[in-house]
Short mmCIF file of C-alpha atoms in Angstrom, two decimals:
data_model
loop_
_atom_site.label_atom_id
_atom_site.label_comp_id
_atom_site.label_asym_id
_atom_site.label_seq_id
_atom_site.Cartn_x
_atom_site.Cartn_y
_atom_site.Cartn_z
CA MET A 1 -15.70 -3.43 19.25
CA ALA A 2 -14.58 -2.62 15.76
CA ILE A 3 -17.00 -2.85 12.90
CA ILE A 4 -16.24 -5.52 10.31
CA ILE A 5 -15.92 -3.80 6.95
CA ASN A 6 -17.67 -6.56 5.04
CA ASP A 7 -20.69 -6.27 7.34
CA LEU A 8 -21.37 -2.61 6.55
CA LYS A 9 -24.91 -2.19 5.23
CA ASP A 10 -25.88 -0.42 2.02
CA ASN A 11 -27.20 2.68 3.80
CA GLU A 12 -23.97 2.91 5.79
CA LEU A 13 -21.94 2.71 2.60
CA ASP A 14 -24.14 5.42 1.06
CA ILE A 15 -23.33 7.64 3.99
CA LEU A 16 -19.61 7.00 3.68
CA ARG A 17 -19.92 7.87 0.00
CA GLU A 18 -21.59 11.12 0.96
CA ILE A 19 -18.69 11.91 3.26
CA GLY A 20 -16.38 11.43 0.29
CA ASN A 21 -18.58 13.75 -1.72
CA ILE A 22 -18.58 16.57 0.77
CA GLY A 23 -14.95 16.25 1.81
CA ALA A 24 -13.57 15.93 -1.69
CA GLY A 25 -15.90 18.63 -2.99
CA ASN A 26 -14.30 21.03 -0.57
CA ALA A 27 -10.80 19.77 -1.40
CA VAL A 28 -11.35 20.14 -5.13
CA THR A 29 -12.59 23.71 -4.68
CA ALA A 30 -9.40 24.45 -2.77
CA LEU A 31 -7.29 22.88 -5.53
CA ALA A 32 -9.13 24.85 -8.22
CA LYS A 33 -8.45 28.08 -6.32
CA LEU A 34 -4.82 27.18 -5.80
CA LEU A 35 -4.24 26.46 -9.49
CA ASN A 36 -6.74 28.97 -10.80
CA LYS A 37 -8.13 26.20 -12.97
CA ARG A 38 -11.42 24.42 -13.29
CA ILE A 39 -11.19 21.02 -11.59
CA GLU A 40 -13.81 18.32 -12.01
CA MET A 41 -14.45 15.58 -9.56
CA SER A 42 -16.07 12.20 -10.14
CA VAL A 43 -18.72 10.67 -7.88
CA PRO A 44 -16.86 9.08 -4.97
CA ARG A 45 -16.51 5.35 -4.94
CA ILE A 46 -16.37 3.11 -1.92
CA LYS A 47 -13.90 0.35 -2.57
CA ILE A 48 -13.92 -2.67 -0.33
CA LEU A 49 -10.91 -4.61 -1.44
CA ASP A 50 -9.04 -7.79 -0.60
CA PHE A 51 -5.41 -7.10 0.19
CA LYS A 52 -4.24 -8.67 -3.05
CA GLU A 53 -6.32 -6.11 -4.99
CA ILE A 54 -4.79 -3.07 -3.28
CA PRO A 55 -1.64 -2.65 -5.37
CA GLU A 56 -3.81 -2.79 -8.50
CA ILE A 57 -6.42 -0.13 -7.62
CA LEU A 58 -5.03 2.15 -10.30
CA GLY A 59 -4.15 -0.63 -12.73
CA ASP A 60 -0.47 -1.45 -13.19
CA PRO A 61 1.18 -1.86 -9.75
CA GLU A 62 4.53 -0.88 -11.26
CA MET A 63 3.24 2.43 -12.63
CA LEU A 64 5.31 5.38 -11.48
CA VAL A 65 3.27 7.73 -9.28
CA THR A 66 3.66 10.50 -6.75
CA GLY A 67 2.02 9.76 -3.44
CA ILE A 68 1.36 12.29 -0.70
CA LEU A 69 0.35 10.69 2.57
CA LEU A 70 -1.06 12.29 5.71
CA SER A 71 -2.47 10.68 8.79
CA MET A 72 -5.69 11.85 10.44
CA ASN A 73 -5.66 12.37 14.17
CA GLY A 74 -8.24 13.32 16.76
CA ASP A 75 -11.75 11.88 17.00
CA LEU A 76 -11.24 10.08 13.70
CA THR A 77 -8.01 8.30 12.82
CA GLY A 78 -6.76 6.93 9.55
CA ASN A 79 -4.96 8.07 6.44
CA ILE A 80 -5.36 10.36 3.49
CA LEU A 81 -3.51 9.45 0.34
CA PHE A 82 -3.29 11.72 -2.63
CA ILE A 83 -1.96 10.14 -5.83
CA LEU A 84 -0.79 11.96 -8.92
CA ARG A 85 0.71 10.44 -12.05
CA LEU A 86 4.28 11.59 -12.42
CA GLU A 87 3.41 13.85 -15.39
CA ALA A 88 0.54 15.38 -13.41
CA ALA A 89 2.86 16.11 -10.49
CA HIS A 90 5.28 17.88 -12.82
CA ALA A 91 2.44 19.82 -14.46
CA LEU A 92 1.14 20.84 -11.04
CA VAL A 93 4.55 22.03 -9.88
CA ASN A 94 4.95 24.02 -13.11
CA ILE A 95 1.63 25.78 -12.60
CA LEU A 96 2.30 26.51 -8.93
CA MET A 97 5.75 27.88 -9.62
CA SER A 98 4.84 29.59 -12.91
CA LYS A 99 7.53 27.85 -14.90
CA GLN A 100 7.84 25.80 -18.06
CA ASP A 101 10.05 23.02 -16.82
CA THR A 102 10.47 19.96 -19.03
CA ASN A 103 11.71 17.79 -16.18
CA ASP A 104 9.75 14.54 -16.30
CA GLY A 105 12.01 12.37 -14.14
CA ILE A 106 11.48 10.91 -10.69
CA GLN A 107 13.54 13.59 -8.98
CA PHE A 108 11.88 16.71 -7.65
CA ASP A 109 14.04 19.42 -6.11
CA GLU A 110 13.50 20.66 -2.59
CA ILE A 111 11.17 23.52 -3.55
CA GLU A 112 9.13 21.26 -5.82
CA VAL A 113 8.77 18.70 -3.04
CA SER A 114 7.49 21.34 -0.65
CA ALA A 115 5.07 22.66 -3.29
CA LEU A 116 3.67 19.15 -3.72
CA LYS A 117 3.48 18.55 0.03
CA GLU A 118 1.78 21.88 0.51
CA THR A 119 -0.79 20.93 -2.13
CA GLY A 120 -1.43 17.74 -0.18
CA ASN A 121 -1.72 19.80 2.96
CA ILE A 122 -4.30 22.17 1.47
CA LEU A 123 -6.33 19.34 -0.03
CA ALA A 124 -6.33 17.24 3.12
CA GLY A 125 -6.98 20.28 5.30
CA SER A 126 -10.06 21.31 3.32
CA TYR A 127 -11.33 17.73 3.06
CA LEU A 128 -11.05 17.27 6.81
CA SER A 129 -12.40 20.67 7.74
CA ALA A 130 -15.58 19.88 5.76
CA LEU A 131 -15.80 16.57 7.62
CA SER A 132 -15.14 18.16 11.00
CA THR A 133 -17.87 20.74 10.49
CA MET A 134 -20.41 18.25 9.20
CA LEU A 135 -19.73 15.64 11.88
CA ASN A 136 -18.92 18.00 14.69
CA LEU A 137 -15.76 16.03 15.34
CA ASN A 138 -12.23 17.17 15.96
CA ILE A 139 -10.04 15.87 13.12
CA THR A 140 -6.57 17.16 12.27
CA PRO A 141 -4.14 16.11 9.53
CA SER A 142 -0.47 15.36 10.22
CA THR A 143 2.26 16.98 8.17
CA PRO A 144 2.41 15.44 4.68
CA GLU A 145 5.11 13.12 3.37
CA LEU A 146 5.93 12.50 -0.27
CA CYS A 147 7.05 9.40 -2.12
CA VAL A 148 7.68 8.87 -5.84
CA ASP A 149 7.68 5.17 -6.63
CA MET A 150 5.65 2.19 -7.85
CA ALA A 151 1.89 2.56 -7.35
CA GLY A 152 1.63 -0.83 -5.64
CA ALA A 153 4.26 -0.02 -3.03
CA ILE A 154 2.60 3.32 -2.21
CA LEU A 155 -1.01 2.12 -2.21
CA SER A 156 -0.23 -0.72 0.15
CA VAL A 157 1.06 1.58 2.93
CA PRO A 158 -2.35 2.64 4.33
CA ALA A 159 -3.69 -0.92 3.93
CA ILE A 160 -1.22 -2.58 6.28
CA ALA A 161 -2.98 -1.36 9.42
CA PHE A 162 -6.09 -3.26 8.36
CA GLY A 163 -4.20 -6.54 8.30
CA SER A 164 -4.69 -7.02 12.03
CA TRP A 165 -8.45 -6.62 11.73
CA GLY A 166 -9.62 -8.70 8.83
CA GLU A 167 -9.16 -9.53 5.22
CA SER A 168 -10.26 -6.35 3.52
CA VAL A 169 -9.79 -2.60 3.37
CA LEU A 170 -12.18 0.22 2.66
CA TYR A 171 -10.92 3.10 0.51
CA ILE A 172 -13.16 6.10 -0.23
CA GLU A 173 -11.90 7.17 -3.63
CA ASN A 174 -12.40 10.43 -5.53
CA LYS A 175 -10.96 10.98 -8.96
CA PHE A 176 -10.37 14.50 -10.18
CA THR A 177 -9.16 16.09 -13.37
CA ASP A 178 -8.72 19.52 -14.90
CA GLY A 179 -10.58 18.42 -18.03
CA ASN A 180 -7.43 18.29 -20.16
CA GLN A 181 -6.16 15.30 -18.16
CA ASN A 182 -3.01 17.25 -17.33
CA ILE A 183 -3.68 17.27 -13.62
CA GLY A 184 -5.61 14.10 -12.99
CA GLY A 185 -5.30 12.21 -9.76
CA GLU A 186 -6.97 10.26 -7.01
CA PHE A 187 -7.78 11.22 -3.50
CA PHE A 188 -8.29 8.42 -0.96
CA LEU A 189 -9.70 8.63 2.53
CA ILE A 190 -8.94 5.50 4.51
CA PRO A 191 -10.42 5.62 8.03
CA ASP A 192 -9.04 3.15 10.56
CA VAL A 193 -11.30 0.25 11.42
CA GLN A 194 -11.77 1.72 14.91
CA SER A 195 -13.17 4.92 13.39
CA TYR A 196 -16.20 3.51 11.59
CA GLU A 197 -18.28 3.39 14.71
CA THR A 198 -17.45 7.05 15.55
CA LEU A 199 -18.14 8.03 11.97
CA LEU A 200 -21.50 6.31 11.71
CA LYS A 201 -22.56 7.46 15.16
CA ALA A 202 -21.71 11.08 14.33
CA LEU A 203 -23.89 10.74 11.26
CA GLY A 204 -26.78 9.39 13.28
CA VAL A 205 -26.64 5.88 11.86
CA THR A 206 -26.72 3.18 14.47
CA SER A 207 -25.34 -0.12 13.42
CA MET K 1 7.75 -21.99 -21.99
CA GLU K 2 7.83 -21.03 -18.33
CA ASN K 3 4.84 -19.54 -16.56
CA VAL K 4 5.29 -16.64 -14.20
CA ILE K 5 2.77 -16.92 -11.38
CA LYS K 6 1.76 -13.76 -9.55
CA VAL K 7 1.75 -13.74 -5.75
CA GLY K 8 -0.48 -10.95 -4.37
CA MET K 9 -0.41 -9.23 -1.02
CA ALA K 10 -1.02 -11.78 1.77
CA GLU K 11 -0.78 -14.69 -0.65
CA LEU K 12 1.68 -17.51 -1.21
CA ASN K 13 2.42 -19.94 -3.99
CA VAL K 14 4.77 -22.76 -4.96
CA VAL K 15 6.06 -23.74 -8.40
CA SER K 16 8.39 -26.32 -9.86
CA CYS K 17 10.88 -26.01 -12.71
CA PRO K 18 10.70 -24.23 -15.17
CA ASN K 19 8.10 -21.88 -13.71
CA ALA K 20 8.70 -18.65 -11.84
CA LEU K 21 6.98 -16.52 -9.18
CA THR K 22 6.56 -12.76 -9.06
CA THR K 23 5.31 -9.97 -6.82
CA LEU K 24 4.81 -6.48 -8.24
CA GLY K 25 5.27 -3.24 -6.35
CA LEU K 26 6.41 -4.57 -2.98
CA GLY K 27 6.64 -1.81 -0.36
CA SER K 28 6.95 -2.47 3.36
CA CYS K 29 5.74 -6.04 2.89
CA ILE K 30 8.27 -8.87 2.59
CA GLY K 31 8.67 -11.09 -0.43
CA LEU K 32 10.17 -14.22 1.09
CA CYS K 33 11.43 -16.86 -1.34
CA LEU K 34 12.33 -20.41 -0.34
CA TYR K 35 14.16 -22.81 -2.62
CA ASP K 36 14.99 -26.50 -2.76
CA SER K 37 17.84 -26.68 -5.25
CA VAL K 38 17.67 -30.48 -5.60
CA ALA K 39 13.96 -30.76 -6.32
CA LYS K 40 14.03 -27.34 -8.05
CA ILE K 41 10.94 -26.21 -6.19
CA ALA K 42 10.42 -22.53 -5.45
CA GLY K 43 8.00 -20.92 -3.02
CA MET K 44 7.11 -17.29 -2.41
CA ILE K 45 5.06 -15.56 0.25
CA HIS K 46 4.04 -11.89 0.41
CA ILE K 47 4.08 -11.13 4.15
CA MET K 48 2.17 -8.04 5.36
CA LEU K 49 2.61 -8.17 9.12
CA PRO K 50 4.96 -9.78 11.64
CA TYR K 51 2.85 -11.73 14.12
CA SER K 52 -0.62 -13.26 14.03
CA THR K 53 -0.92 -12.83 17.80
CA ASN K 54 -1.66 -9.11 17.31
CA GLY K 55 -4.59 -9.84 15.04
CA VAL K 56 -8.28 -10.27 15.75
CA GLY K 57 -11.07 -11.99 13.89
CA GLU K 58 -10.68 -14.28 10.93
CA CYS K 59 -7.16 -14.89 9.79
CA ASN K 60 -5.53 -15.63 6.50
CA PRO K 61 -2.29 -17.32 7.63
CA ALA K 62 -0.33 -16.03 4.62
CA LYS K 63 -0.65 -12.49 5.96
CA TYR K 64 1.77 -12.99 8.84
CA ALA K 65 5.38 -14.13 9.09
CA ASP K 66 4.75 -16.52 11.99
CA THR K 67 1.83 -18.36 10.39
CA GLY K 68 2.75 -17.88 6.74
CA ILE K 69 6.26 -19.31 6.76
CA PRO K 70 5.27 -22.75 8.14
CA LEU K 71 2.37 -22.83 5.68
CA LEU K 72 4.72 -22.10 2.77
CA ILE K 73 7.09 -24.86 3.92
CA ASN K 74 4.14 -27.22 4.16
CA TRP K 75 3.00 -26.41 0.61
CA MET K 76 6.55 -26.92 -0.68
CA GLU K 77 6.89 -30.27 1.08
CA ARG K 78 3.65 -31.42 -0.48
CA LYS K 79 5.15 -30.61 -3.89
CA GLY K 80 8.22 -32.71 -3.07
CA ALA K 81 10.62 -30.26 -1.44
CA VAL K 82 12.63 -31.34 1.62
CA LYS K 83 12.68 -28.92 4.52
CA ASN K 84 16.34 -29.24 5.47
CA ARG K 85 17.38 -28.46 1.90
CA LEU K 86 15.51 -25.14 1.86
CA THR K 87 17.37 -21.85 1.62
CA ALA K 88 15.85 -18.38 1.75
CA LYS K 89 16.13 -15.13 -0.16
CA MET K 90 14.15 -12.10 0.86
CA ALA K 91 13.33 -8.63 -0.39
CA GLY K 92 11.14 -5.73 0.74
CA GLY K 93 10.52 -4.23 4.16
CA ALA K 94 10.98 -0.69 2.86
CA GLN K 95 9.81 2.47 4.57
CA MET K 96 8.05 4.23 1.70
CA PHE K 97 7.25 7.49 3.48
CA ALA K 98 9.83 9.31 5.55
CA PHE K 99 7.63 9.99 8.57
CA ASN K 100 9.78 10.63 11.55
CA SER K 101 7.58 8.63 13.82
CA ASN K 102 7.43 5.60 16.01
CA ASN K 103 4.03 4.84 14.59
CA ASP K 104 3.76 1.06 14.23
CA ILE K 105 2.58 1.20 10.66
CA ILE K 106 5.37 3.49 9.50
CA GLN K 107 7.91 1.20 11.15
CA ILE K 108 6.24 -1.94 9.86
CA GLY K 109 8.85 -2.67 7.17
CA LYS K 110 11.57 -2.98 9.79
CA LYS K 111 9.37 -5.14 12.03
CA ASN K 112 8.51 -7.41 9.13
CA ILE K 113 12.20 -7.95 8.36
CA ILE K 114 13.00 -8.78 11.99
CA ALA K 115 10.06 -11.16 12.40
CA THR K 116 10.79 -12.97 9.14
CA LYS K 117 14.44 -13.49 10.08
CA GLU K 118 13.53 -14.65 13.58
CA TYR K 119 11.12 -17.18 12.22
CA LEU K 120 13.54 -18.49 9.58
CA GLU K 121 16.17 -18.97 12.29
CA LYS K 122 13.67 -20.87 14.38
CA MET K 123 12.96 -23.13 11.42
CA ASN K 124 16.72 -23.53 10.76
CA ILE K 125 16.48 -22.05 7.28
CA ARG K 126 19.53 -20.13 6.14
CA ILE K 127 19.18 -16.76 4.41
CA VAL K 128 21.55 -16.82 1.43
CA ALA K 129 20.75 -13.37 0.06
CA GLU K 130 18.58 -10.38 0.84
CA ASP K 131 17.72 -6.91 -0.38
CA THR K 132 15.69 -5.39 2.43
CA GLY K 133 14.94 -2.05 4.05
CA GLY K 134 15.62 1.25 2.35
CA ASN K 135 12.85 3.39 0.97
CA CYS K 136 12.03 2.08 -2.48
CA GLY K 137 9.40 -0.18 -3.95
CA ARG K 138 10.50 -3.46 -5.49
CA THR K 139 9.21 -5.91 -8.06
CA ILE K 140 10.66 -9.37 -7.64
CA GLU K 141 10.86 -12.50 -9.81
CA PHE K 142 11.99 -15.82 -8.41
CA TYR K 143 13.12 -18.58 -10.77
CA SER K 144 12.76 -22.24 -9.94
CA ASN K 145 15.44 -23.46 -12.37
CA ASP K 146 18.33 -21.89 -10.43
CA GLY K 147 16.79 -20.15 -7.39
CA SER K 148 17.85 -16.71 -8.58
CA LEU K 149 15.88 -13.68 -7.46
CA LEU K 150 15.54 -10.72 -9.81
CA ILE K 151 14.83 -7.38 -8.11
CA LYS K 152 13.63 -4.35 -10.04
CA THR K 153 13.43 -0.87 -8.55
CA ILE K 154 12.67 2.50 -10.08
CA GLY K 155 15.53 4.52 -8.66
CA GLN K 156 18.20 1.87 -8.25
CA GLY K 157 17.90 -0.29 -11.35
CA THR K 158 17.71 -4.06 -11.56
CA LYS K 159 19.80 -6.72 -9.92
CA THR K 160 19.87 -10.45 -9.34
CA ILE K 161 20.68 -11.94 -5.97
#
């Protein structure tokens, strides 16, 4: 039986927050190494949201963003969504490819797209490997896919699956920045409803 | 001055002239708009999923095509619309990420389009215009004075259907 998100207790939410902390901590370290930059991460936030709030998580639902989405497979299932403002995505590509490109449009060329996807891959891979080790569960990420479009349209994708289970969605959110705000973004872990029980059990919390 | 009422994910609303309805950043969901051109009453629903029969637990009817569409018609009738005068315009049902997969959630846009059309046919409501599928997000505005539907996208500009 799936756990109802709204019935999760405070200590269970604390534990989910801790997962965000450990996973994203590892992911941010990987990003810092990749870019050879100092990256700061905020305290993770657990967001339990009504569907109508989803497109507005980051504010304006029409804001142009770059989304990199991966699904989690194995003992835990769900999605990982990595969001970068368009300017941040361009800045990241420039650092990775050691160039001074002034392109700020919605088009990325093939090499830029693979650089962004690979960044998503490295982040998700390190996030999940921290989780796998801590929980002693087998979790693997899918290959990443990229989409540049309105924030609302992108943020709603991982929420749809929850529609069959209830009226709300749980997003574990981590914000990160390089301090100069050039490479700021959000990292979301969105476990499927069916995975909460596995997750809490692996952490020794019985509901 | 007209008011533009926002319709969020899994919500619906109905307005009369001169007001308008809008949904921002529609992805694989469907923005279905019904219109009674005589009474000048406009309704919009933001459908997330095709059928309520696949769901468990509590249910917000506006979430699904099969439960949301009759509810929208009911709300419109209560405002003075007449069912056999209603026509439909729809937008959305995009596939935002290009996963090459049969995964239900990735294919959900397509399923939402099919379910919405099936249900409209069952209710004998004609679709007069649509902008569905593809892979881009849409913001839509639906006007009760003439039943026009404005569709804004990032890559493909703005159009009225």
